[in-house]
mmCIF file of C-alpha atoms and ligand atoms in Angstrom:
data_model
loop_
_atom_site.group_PDB
_atom_site.id
_atom_site.type_symbol
_atom_site.label_atom_id
_atom_site.label_comp_id
_atom_site.label_asym_id
_atom_site.label_seq_id
_atom_site.Cartn_x
_atom_site.Cartn_y
_atom_site.Cartn_z
ATOM 1 C CA MET A 1 -74.713 -30.843 14.957
ATOM 2 C CA GLN A 2 -75.248 -27.503 14.898
ATOM 3 C CA THR A 3 -73.276 -27.690 18.359
ATOM 4 C CA LYS A 4 -70.524 -29.918 17.465
ATOM 5 C CA LEU A 5 -69.865 -27.100 14.565
ATOM 6 C CA GLU A 6 -70.098 -23.734 17.097
ATOM 7 C CA GLN A 7 -67.688 -26.180 19.435
ATOM 8 C CA ILE A 8 -65.112 -26.899 17.148
ATOM 9 C CA ARG A 9 -65.296 -22.944 15.785
ATOM 10 C CA LYS A 10 -64.503 -22.304 19.710
ATOM 11 C CA GLU A 11 -61.774 -24.678 19.950
ATOM 12 C CA ALA A 12 -60.127 -23.816 16.656
ATOM 13 C CA GLN A 13 -61.001 -19.884 17.184
ATOM 14 C CA ASN A 14 -58.847 -20.677 20.718
ATOM 15 C CA ALA A 15 -56.428 -22.820 19.561
ATOM 16 C CA LEU A 16 -55.650 -19.754 16.652
ATOM 17 C CA GLU A 17 -55.228 -17.281 19.169
ATOM 18 C CA LYS A 18 -52.174 -19.369 21.436
ATOM 19 C CA LEU A 19 -50.407 -19.829 17.978
ATOM 20 C CA ASP A 20 -47.368 -17.966 17.561
ATOM 21 C CA LYS A 21 -45.382 -19.110 15.334
ATOM 22 C CA LEU A 22 -45.592 -19.398 10.923
ATOM 23 C CA ASP A 23 -45.113 -22.734 10.503
ATOM 24 C CA GLU A 24 -47.345 -23.798 13.164
ATOM 25 C CA LEU A 25 -50.279 -21.958 10.607
ATOM 26 C CA SER A 26 -50.129 -24.612 8.578
ATOM 27 C CA SER A 27 -50.797 -27.667 10.478
ATOM 28 C CA PHE A 28 -53.677 -25.633 12.093
ATOM 29 C CA ARG A 29 -55.300 -25.583 8.443
ATOM 30 C CA ILE A 30 -54.819 -29.094 7.925
ATOM 31 C CA GLU A 31 -56.058 -30.122 11.164
ATOM 32 C CA TYR A 32 -59.525 -27.658 11.161
ATOM 33 C CA LEU A 33 -59.852 -27.581 7.762
ATOM 34 C CA GLY A 34 -57.866 -30.654 5.215
ATOM 35 C CA LYS A 35 -59.426 -33.271 3.366
ATOM 36 C CA LYS A 36 -59.355 -35.163 6.760
ATOM 37 C CA GLY A 37 -59.597 -32.445 9.383
ATOM 38 C CA LYS A 38 -62.589 -31.928 12.092
ATOM 39 C CA LEU A 39 -64.373 -29.752 9.723
ATOM 40 C CA THR A 40 -64.925 -32.006 7.003
ATOM 41 C CA ARG A 41 -65.394 -35.148 9.207
ATOM 42 C CA ILE A 42 -68.371 -33.441 10.533
ATOM 43 C CA LEU A 43 -69.801 -32.935 7.609
ATOM 44 C CA ARG A 44 -69.539 -36.284 6.582
ATOM 45 C CA GLY A 45 -72.166 -37.266 8.748
ATOM 46 C CA MET A 46 -74.812 -34.260 6.949
ATOM 47 C CA GLY A 47 -76.258 -37.623 5.410
ATOM 48 C CA SER A 48 -78.176 -38.503 8.089
ATOM 49 C CA LEU A 49 -79.310 -35.087 8.428
ATOM 50 C CA SER A 50 -83.559 -34.224 6.986
ATOM 51 C CA PRO A 51 -83.753 -32.394 4.219
ATOM 52 C CA GLU A 52 -84.380 -29.205 5.459
ATOM 53 C CA GLU A 53 -81.967 -28.618 8.180
ATOM 54 C CA ARG A 54 -78.664 -30.011 5.410
ATOM 55 C CA PRO A 55 -79.159 -26.229 3.875
ATOM 56 C CA LYS A 56 -78.724 -24.882 7.017
ATOM 57 C CA ILE A 57 -76.041 -26.875 8.311
ATOM 58 C CA GLY A 58 -74.007 -26.741 5.160
ATOM 59 C CA GLN A 59 -74.571 -22.880 5.168
ATOM 60 C CA LEU A 60 -72.908 -22.956 8.765
ATOM 61 C CA ALA A 61 -70.354 -24.840 7.688
ATOM 62 C CA ASN A 62 -69.226 -22.775 5.140
ATOM 63 C CA GLU A 63 -69.513 -20.058 7.105
ATOM 64 C CA ILE A 64 -66.818 -21.320 9.603
ATOM 65 C CA ARG A 65 -64.690 -22.434 6.974
ATOM 66 C CA ALA A 66 -64.609 -18.829 5.042
ATOM 67 C CA HIS A 67 -64.648 -17.459 8.987
ATOM 68 C CA LEU A 68 -61.081 -19.905 10.187
ATOM 69 C CA GLU A 69 -59.563 -18.932 6.546
ATOM 70 C CA ALA A 70 -60.006 -15.430 7.178
ATOM 71 C CA GLU A 71 -58.868 -15.564 10.853
ATOM 72 C CA ILE A 72 -55.849 -17.258 9.500
ATOM 73 C CA GLU A 73 -54.998 -15.066 6.739
ATOM 74 C CA LYS A 74 -55.557 -12.216 9.249
ATOM 75 C CA LYS A 75 -52.633 -14.305 12.116
ATOM 76 C CA THR A 76 -50.349 -14.677 9.029
ATOM 77 C CA ARG A 77 -50.439 -11.251 8.707
ATOM 78 C CA LEU A 78 -49.855 -10.465 11.900
ATOM 79 C CA LEU A 79 -46.766 -13.097 12.492
ATOM 80 C CA GLU A 80 -45.166 -11.540 9.580
ATOM 81 C CA GLU A 81 -44.924 -8.295 10.687
ATOM 82 C CA GLU A 82 -44.084 -9.575 13.890
ATOM 83 C CA ALA A 83 -41.295 -11.388 12.597
ATOM 84 C CA LEU A 84 -40.001 -8.619 10.691
ATOM 85 C CA ASN A 85 -39.812 -6.295 13.220
ATOM 86 C CA GLN A 86 -38.014 -9.000 15.236
ATOM 87 C CA ARG A 87 -35.381 -8.991 12.055
ATOM 88 C CA LEU A 88 -35.577 -4.723 12.211
ATOM 89 C CA ARG A 89 -34.909 -4.530 15.894
ATOM 90 C CA ASP A 90 -32.425 -7.128 16.157
ATOM 91 C CA GLU A 91 -30.288 -5.904 13.120
ATOM 92 C CA ALA A 92 -30.524 -2.339 13.673
ATOM 93 C CA ILE A 93 -27.150 -0.228 13.269
ATOM 94 C CA ASP A 94 -26.905 2.035 15.534
ATOM 95 C CA VAL A 95 -25.717 4.695 13.835
ATOM 96 C CA THR A 96 -24.110 6.784 16.966
ATOM 97 C CA ILE A 97 -21.765 4.665 18.085
ATOM 98 C CA PRO A 98 -18.394 6.051 17.567
ATOM 99 C CA GLY A 99 -16.742 3.947 14.874
ATOM 100 C CA LYS A 100 -13.560 2.195 15.456
ATOM 101 C CA ALA A 101 -10.870 4.238 14.836
ATOM 102 C CA TYR A 102 -8.915 2.820 11.628
ATOM 103 C CA HIS A 103 -5.064 2.693 11.589
ATOM 104 C CA ARG A 104 -4.058 3.634 7.917
ATOM 105 C CA GLY A 105 -0.087 3.249 6.740
ATOM 106 C CA ASN A 106 1.504 5.088 4.939
ATOM 107 C CA LEU A 107 4.778 5.409 3.227
ATOM 108 C CA HIS A 108 8.323 6.213 4.800
ATOM 109 C CA PRO A 109 9.187 9.910 3.980
ATOM 110 C CA LEU A 110 12.625 7.873 2.447
ATOM 111 C CA SER A 111 10.038 5.793 0.158
ATOM 112 C CA ILE A 112 8.189 8.931 -0.858
ATOM 113 C CA VAL A 113 11.316 10.714 -1.766
ATOM 114 C CA LEU A 114 12.502 7.814 -3.734
ATOM 115 C CA ASN A 115 9.660 7.542 -5.601
ATOM 116 C CA GLU A 116 9.622 11.118 -6.654
ATOM 117 C CA ILE A 117 13.283 11.133 -7.528
ATOM 118 C CA LYS A 118 12.380 7.686 -9.848
ATOM 119 C CA ASP A 119 9.509 9.451 -11.658
ATOM 120 C CA ILE A 120 11.802 12.194 -12.908
ATOM 121 C CA PHE A 121 14.271 9.751 -14.062
ATOM 122 C CA LEU A 122 11.817 7.700 -15.871
ATOM 123 C CA GLY A 123 10.246 10.865 -17.444
ATOM 124 C CA MET A 124 13.963 11.050 -18.824
ATOM 125 C CA GLY A 125 13.695 7.686 -20.158
ATOM 126 C CA PHE A 126 16.273 6.269 -17.487
ATOM 127 C CA GLN A 127 15.199 2.682 -16.243
ATOM 128 C CA ILE A 128 15.944 1.158 -12.721
ATOM 129 C CA ALA A 129 18.485 -0.896 -11.435
ATOM 130 C CA GLU A 130 19.691 -2.654 -8.622
ATOM 131 C CA GLY A 131 22.214 -4.483 -7.606
ATOM 132 C CA PRO A 132 23.554 -6.593 -4.094
ATOM 133 C CA GLU A 133 24.390 -4.989 -0.813
ATOM 134 C CA VAL A 134 27.143 -7.630 -0.052
ATOM 135 C CA GLU A 135 29.486 -7.043 -3.286
ATOM 136 C CA LEU A 136 32.815 -8.325 -4.218
ATOM 137 C CA ASP A 137 35.771 -5.832 -3.112
ATOM 138 C CA TYR A 138 36.186 -6.166 -7.202
ATOM 139 C CA TYR A 139 32.881 -4.189 -7.996
ATOM 140 C CA ASN A 140 33.296 -1.911 -5.166
ATOM 141 C CA PHE A 141 37.006 -0.765 -5.221
ATOM 142 C CA GLU A 142 38.998 -2.334 -7.677
ATOM 143 C CA ALA A 143 37.119 -1.894 -10.959
ATOM 144 C CA LEU A 144 35.942 1.465 -10.085
ATOM 145 C CA ASN A 145 39.074 2.581 -10.107
ATOM 146 C CA ILE A 146 40.057 2.679 -6.419
ATOM 147 C CA PRO A 147 43.395 1.417 -6.212
ATOM 148 C CA ARG A 148 44.441 -1.528 -3.289
ATOM 149 C CA ASN A 149 45.861 1.265 -0.947
ATOM 150 C CA HIS A 150 42.807 4.759 -1.233
ATOM 151 C CA PRO A 151 42.294 5.789 1.387
ATOM 152 C CA ALA A 152 38.555 4.886 0.945
ATOM 153 C CA ARG A 153 39.205 0.962 1.720
ATOM 154 C CA ASP A 154 40.273 2.038 4.765
ATOM 155 C CA THR A 155 39.076 -0.812 7.445
ATOM 156 C CA GLN A 156 37.418 2.581 9.165
ATOM 157 C CA ASP A 157 34.737 3.185 6.233
ATOM 158 C CA THR A 158 34.283 -0.201 5.184
ATOM 159 C CA PHE A 159 32.255 -3.142 6.450
ATOM 160 C CA TYR A 160 34.085 -6.268 5.554
ATOM 161 C CA ILE A 161 32.441 -9.511 5.194
ATOM 162 C CA THR A 162 35.923 -11.608 4.121
ATOM 163 C CA GLU A 163 39.090 -10.113 2.995
ATOM 164 C CA ASN A 164 37.092 -10.132 -1.142
ATOM 165 C CA ILE A 165 33.353 -9.532 -0.091
ATOM 166 C CA VAL A 166 32.217 -6.076 1.789
ATOM 167 C CA LEU A 167 29.029 -4.352 2.491
ATOM 168 C CA ARG A 168 29.162 -2.057 -0.637
ATOM 169 C CA THR A 169 29.682 1.529 0.622
ATOM 170 C CA HIS A 170 28.104 3.216 -2.508
ATOM 171 C CA THR A 171 26.060 1.821 -5.175
ATOM 172 C CA SER A 172 29.157 2.477 -8.146
ATOM 173 C CA PRO A 173 29.565 -1.147 -8.182
ATOM 174 C CA THR A 174 26.236 -1.364 -9.878
ATOM 175 C CA GLN A 175 27.715 0.703 -12.410
ATOM 176 C CA ILE A 176 29.986 -2.511 -13.705
ATOM 177 C CA ARG A 177 27.361 -4.752 -12.886
ATOM 178 C CA VAL A 178 25.035 -3.000 -15.444
ATOM 179 C CA MET A 179 28.023 -2.280 -18.074
ATOM 180 C CA GLU A 180 29.036 -6.003 -17.997
ATOM 181 C CA LYS A 181 25.653 -7.087 -18.739
ATOM 182 C CA GLU A 182 24.098 -4.532 -21.441
ATOM 183 C CA LYS A 183 25.269 -2.384 -24.402
ATOM 184 C CA PRO A 184 24.984 1.160 -24.974
ATOM 185 C CA PRO A 185 23.345 3.072 -24.989
ATOM 186 C CA ILE A 186 22.901 2.457 -20.791
ATOM 187 C CA LYS A 187 20.722 4.859 -18.985
ATOM 188 C CA ILE A 188 19.860 3.766 -15.476
ATOM 189 C CA ILE A 189 19.251 5.206 -11.701
ATOM 190 C CA VAL A 190 20.154 2.753 -9.278
ATOM 191 C CA PRO A 191 18.880 3.171 -5.454
ATOM 192 C CA GLY A 192 19.570 1.115 -2.892
ATOM 193 C CA ARG A 193 21.497 0.667 0.217
ATOM 194 C CA VAL A 194 24.932 1.348 1.381
ATOM 195 C CA TYR A 195 26.971 0.988 4.378
ATOM 196 C CA ARG A 196 29.525 2.943 6.160
ATOM 197 C CA SER A 197 31.587 2.275 9.805
ATOM 198 C CA ASP A 198 30.614 5.475 10.876
ATOM 199 C CA GLU A 199 30.016 6.640 14.133
ATOM 200 C CA VAL A 200 25.973 7.211 15.009
ATOM 201 C CA ASP A 201 24.813 11.007 15.305
ATOM 202 C CA ALA A 202 22.565 13.467 13.622
ATOM 203 C CA THR A 203 23.992 13.695 10.272
ATOM 204 C CA HIS A 204 25.950 10.071 10.191
ATOM 205 C CA SER A 205 24.040 6.044 10.054
ATOM 206 C CA PRO A 206 25.897 3.196 9.117
ATOM 207 C CA ILE A 207 23.577 2.828 6.963
ATOM 208 C CA PHE A 208 21.961 5.069 4.517
ATOM 209 C CA HIS A 209 20.806 4.988 0.887
ATOM 210 C CA GLN A 210 22.079 6.557 -2.437
ATOM 211 C CA VAL A 211 21.136 6.993 -5.933
ATOM 212 C CA GLU A 212 23.431 6.212 -8.607
ATOM 213 C CA GLY A 213 23.053 6.993 -12.295
ATOM 214 C CA LEU A 214 24.897 6.074 -14.954
ATOM 215 C CA VAL A 215 24.664 7.212 -18.833
ATOM 216 C CA ILE A 216 26.784 5.455 -21.481
ATOM 217 C CA ASP A 217 26.198 6.513 -25.669
ATOM 218 C CA LYS A 218 27.864 7.872 -28.201
ATOM 219 C CA ASN A 219 29.156 11.743 -27.908
ATOM 220 C CA ILE A 220 27.796 11.762 -24.503
ATOM 221 C CA THR A 221 29.752 15.180 -22.879
ATOM 222 C CA MET A 222 29.923 17.111 -19.628
ATOM 223 C CA GLY A 223 27.050 19.251 -21.600
ATOM 224 C CA ASP A 224 24.652 16.074 -21.383
ATOM 225 C CA LEU A 225 25.671 15.589 -17.503
ATOM 226 C CA LYS A 226 24.876 19.477 -16.254
ATOM 227 C CA GLY A 227 21.918 19.335 -18.304
ATOM 228 C CA THR A 228 20.379 16.530 -17.173
ATOM 229 C CA LEU A 229 20.806 17.164 -13.300
ATOM 230 C CA ASP A 230 19.856 20.962 -13.678
ATOM 231 C CA VAL A 231 16.195 19.878 -14.948
ATOM 232 C CA PHE A 232 16.227 16.887 -12.338
ATOM 233 C CA ALA A 233 16.737 19.610 -9.521
ATOM 234 C CA LYS A 234 13.894 21.598 -10.771
ATOM 235 C CA GLU A 235 12.018 19.219 -10.800
ATOM 236 C CA LEU A 236 12.663 17.868 -7.067
ATOM 237 C CA PHE A 237 13.298 21.217 -5.523
ATOM 238 C CA GLY A 238 10.901 23.689 -8.095
ATOM 239 C CA PRO A 239 11.311 25.631 -10.698
ATOM 240 C CA ARG A 240 13.431 28.170 -8.978
ATOM 241 C CA THR A 241 16.184 26.170 -8.216
ATOM 242 C CA ARG A 242 19.603 26.748 -9.608
ATOM 243 C CA THR A 243 23.016 24.642 -10.119
ATOM 244 C CA GLN A 244 26.401 24.945 -9.549
ATOM 245 C CA PHE A 245 29.143 22.462 -10.345
ATOM 246 C CA ARG A 246 32.085 22.764 -8.893
ATOM 247 C CA PRO A 247 35.638 20.563 -9.631
ATOM 248 C CA HIS A 248 35.980 17.802 -7.514
ATOM 249 C CA HIS A 249 37.529 14.173 -7.662
ATOM 250 C CA PHE A 250 36.489 10.922 -7.415
ATOM 251 C CA PRO A 251 38.516 7.725 -8.417
ATOM 252 C CA PHE A 252 35.934 6.581 -11.119
ATOM 253 C CA THR A 253 35.040 9.688 -12.816
ATOM 254 C CA GLU A 254 37.256 12.165 -14.845
ATOM 255 C CA PRO A 255 36.985 15.268 -14.777
ATOM 256 C CA SER A 256 34.664 15.161 -11.418
ATOM 257 C CA ALA A 257 31.938 17.662 -9.648
ATOM 258 C CA GLU A 258 29.911 18.106 -7.132
ATOM 259 C CA MET A 259 26.527 19.590 -7.736
ATOM 260 C CA ASP A 260 25.168 22.154 -5.348
ATOM 261 C CA ALA A 261 21.682 23.530 -5.615
ATOM 262 C CA SER A 262 19.945 26.692 -5.019
ATOM 263 C CA CYS A 263 18.667 26.296 -1.011
ATOM 264 C CA ALA A 264 15.334 26.003 -1.313
ATOM 265 C CA ALA A 265 14.370 26.984 2.560
ATOM 266 C CA CYS A 266 15.806 31.018 1.265
ATOM 267 C CA ASP A 267 16.037 30.790 -2.538
ATOM 268 C CA GLY A 268 19.869 31.356 -2.054
ATOM 269 C CA ALA A 269 19.733 34.043 0.096
ATOM 270 C CA GLY A 270 21.570 32.003 2.578
ATOM 271 C CA CYS A 271 20.068 31.106 5.932
ATOM 272 C CA ARG A 272 20.493 28.546 8.451
ATOM 273 C CA VAL A 273 20.044 25.310 6.759
ATOM 274 C CA CYS A 274 22.161 26.211 3.800
ATOM 275 C CA SER A 275 24.621 27.751 6.788
ATOM 276 C CA TYR A 276 24.335 30.960 4.890
ATOM 277 C CA THR A 277 25.741 29.981 1.771
ATOM 278 C CA GLY A 278 22.842 29.982 -0.562
ATOM 279 C CA TRP A 279 23.852 26.658 -1.456
ATOM 280 C CA ILE A 280 23.044 22.798 -0.956
ATOM 281 C CA GLU A 281 25.478 20.015 -1.780
ATOM 282 C CA ILE A 282 23.136 17.594 -3.143
ATOM 283 C CA LEU A 283 25.616 15.077 -5.531
ATOM 284 C CA GLY A 284 28.503 13.910 -6.713
ATOM 285 C CA ALA A 285 28.874 13.167 -10.548
ATOM 286 C CA GLY A 286 31.551 13.143 -13.436
ATOM 287 C CA MET A 287 32.557 11.409 -16.847
ATOM 288 C CA VAL A 288 32.985 8.129 -16.558
ATOM 289 C CA HIS A 289 36.942 7.023 -16.277
ATOM 290 C CA PRO A 290 37.822 5.816 -19.559
ATOM 291 C CA LYS A 291 39.648 2.712 -16.948
ATOM 292 C CA VAL A 292 36.187 2.385 -15.481
ATOM 293 C CA LEU A 293 34.594 1.846 -18.815
ATOM 294 C CA MET A 294 37.306 -0.724 -19.728
ATOM 295 C CA TYR A 295 36.807 -2.741 -16.479
ATOM 296 C CA GLY A 296 32.824 -2.932 -17.767
ATOM 297 C CA GLY A 297 33.899 -4.072 -20.964
ATOM 298 C CA ILE A 298 33.197 -1.326 -23.175
ATOM 299 C CA ASP A 299 35.133 0.848 -25.233
ATOM 300 C CA PRO A 300 36.106 4.327 -24.600
ATOM 301 C CA GLU A 301 37.098 5.057 -27.832
ATOM 302 C CA LYS A 302 34.053 4.284 -29.184
ATOM 303 C CA TYR A 303 31.621 5.652 -26.027
ATOM 304 C CA SER A 304 31.473 8.000 -23.455
ATOM 305 C CA GLY A 305 29.303 8.480 -20.330
ATOM 306 C CA PHE A 306 28.639 10.754 -16.855
ATOM 307 C CA ALA A 307 27.596 8.490 -13.767
ATOM 308 C CA PHE A 308 26.197 10.453 -10.327
ATOM 309 C CA GLY A 309 25.476 9.546 -6.798
ATOM 310 C CA MET A 310 23.504 11.463 -4.462
ATOM 311 C CA GLY A 311 22.576 10.657 -0.811
ATOM 312 C CA LEU A 312 19.133 10.290 -0.431
ATOM 313 C CA ASP A 313 18.632 10.570 3.139
ATOM 314 C CA ARG A 314 19.856 13.995 3.189
ATOM 315 C CA ILE A 315 17.846 14.858 0.346
ATOM 316 C CA VAL A 316 14.384 13.709 2.115
ATOM 317 C CA ASN A 317 15.962 15.546 5.361
ATOM 318 C CA LEU A 318 15.932 18.936 3.544
ATOM 319 C CA LYS A 319 12.803 18.571 1.571
ATOM 320 C CA TYR A 320 11.449 18.076 4.815
ATOM 321 C CA GLY A 321 13.243 19.957 7.182
ATOM 322 C CA ILE A 322 14.450 16.630 9.378
ATOM 323 C CA ASP A 323 17.234 17.548 11.457
ATOM 324 C CA ASP A 324 18.611 14.147 12.680
ATOM 325 C CA ILE A 325 18.853 11.330 9.867
ATOM 326 C CA ARG A 326 18.011 9.134 13.109
ATOM 327 C CA LEU A 327 14.327 9.880 12.970
ATOM 328 C CA LEU A 328 14.900 7.940 9.403
ATOM 329 C CA PHE A 329 15.902 4.561 10.671
ATOM 330 C CA GLU A 330 14.221 4.355 14.403
ATOM 331 C CA ASN A 331 10.534 3.767 12.632
ATOM 332 C CA ASP A 332 8.296 5.825 15.645
ATOM 333 C CA ILE A 333 4.890 5.915 14.441
ATOM 334 C CA ARG A 334 4.775 9.465 16.217
ATOM 335 C CA PHE A 335 7.455 10.675 13.250
ATOM 336 C CA LEU A 336 6.156 8.433 10.921
ATOM 337 C CA ASP A 337 2.783 9.660 11.103
ATOM 338 C CA GLN A 338 3.543 12.910 9.667
ATOM 339 C CA PHE A 339 4.113 12.116 6.276
HETATM 340 N N1 LIG B 401 29.555 6.838 -5.262
HETATM 341 C C1 LIG B 401 30.541 8.242 -5.121
HETATM 342 C C2 LIG B 401 30.151 8.335 -3.460
HETATM 343 O O1 LIG B 401 29.842 7.584 -2.680
HETATM 344 C C3 LIG B 401 29.228 9.100 -5.913
HETATM 345 C C4 LIG B 401 29.521 9.287 -7.163
HETATM 346 C C5 LIG B 401 28.674 8.089 -8.120
HETATM 347 C C6 LIG B 401 30.878 10.518 -7.605
HETATM 348 C C7 LIG B 401 28.452 8.211 -9.386
HETATM 349 C C8 LIG B 401 30.400 10.071 -8.862
HETATM 350 C C9 LIG B 401 30.113 9.486 -9.913
HETATM 351 O O2 LIG B 401 30.332 9.450 -2.768
#
């Protein structure tokens, strides 16, 4: 019996050494130490032993059991450690591998400056309105007091879709659309694309952008116009900026003016940017013509207002020192990445 036990110990020892998977260990334990295992089966034959032999064999069997338990325990730890090391090797992150360059998009310069302009006017209590780019002749011209024979209607400038439908040549038609829908006080800006049939060059594009402004309330004066636009210029170009208003003519405002801002590049001293005048033309403006108020359904006896319109593309180019408007529309990544 003793030899049988020693044999089992050897056999188990060999089998255990060959094991290399954690889940094989539990079947190994059942095979040798389980209730119907090889060791237990031998011990069943103890009854036929002499009383002197019995404790010796019992002790040996217990020893073997304890030994195998300890070996299983050891093997378990070893296999667990190996498995962990394997995982650490498999899942290792090589922090020295160069990273993948991530191309992060950024805002178009037109959007950056438009956002600034929106913020300035929102801060002064304006709201943002929008209108259609494909516009009725009525809103683009007629209701803005631009008569049938006005040169601004010349087919040279205007893209006609049909006789009565055009691509809007300015954002001013939205003035009428807002007046029709809303009662004063009205205080809005209207950013948007506009279209003119111009030859493309460094300063002209058939598509460009304007930001319109309209304020209507009781007792609005030219003083409100000047104050509002002077604050705007200082916010956009810096606190040292000065403004001047020159008389001008627009069919839809009376009186009309153009506003210049002192050149930010030379602080008004005169340089290449401002053609050595110290001033840069920024926008057209004026008091809303009574006829235009009437077209919008607003009583000019009760209300007055001012309006203005600026070219966004020109302002962007001024702010960033860009000398060709075409760069704003080509969407060359090498250009856009610089903002
Ligand atoms: N619509 C004019 C233009 O396109 C600008 C303007 C708007 C002037 C509002 C006065 C008032 O040139």
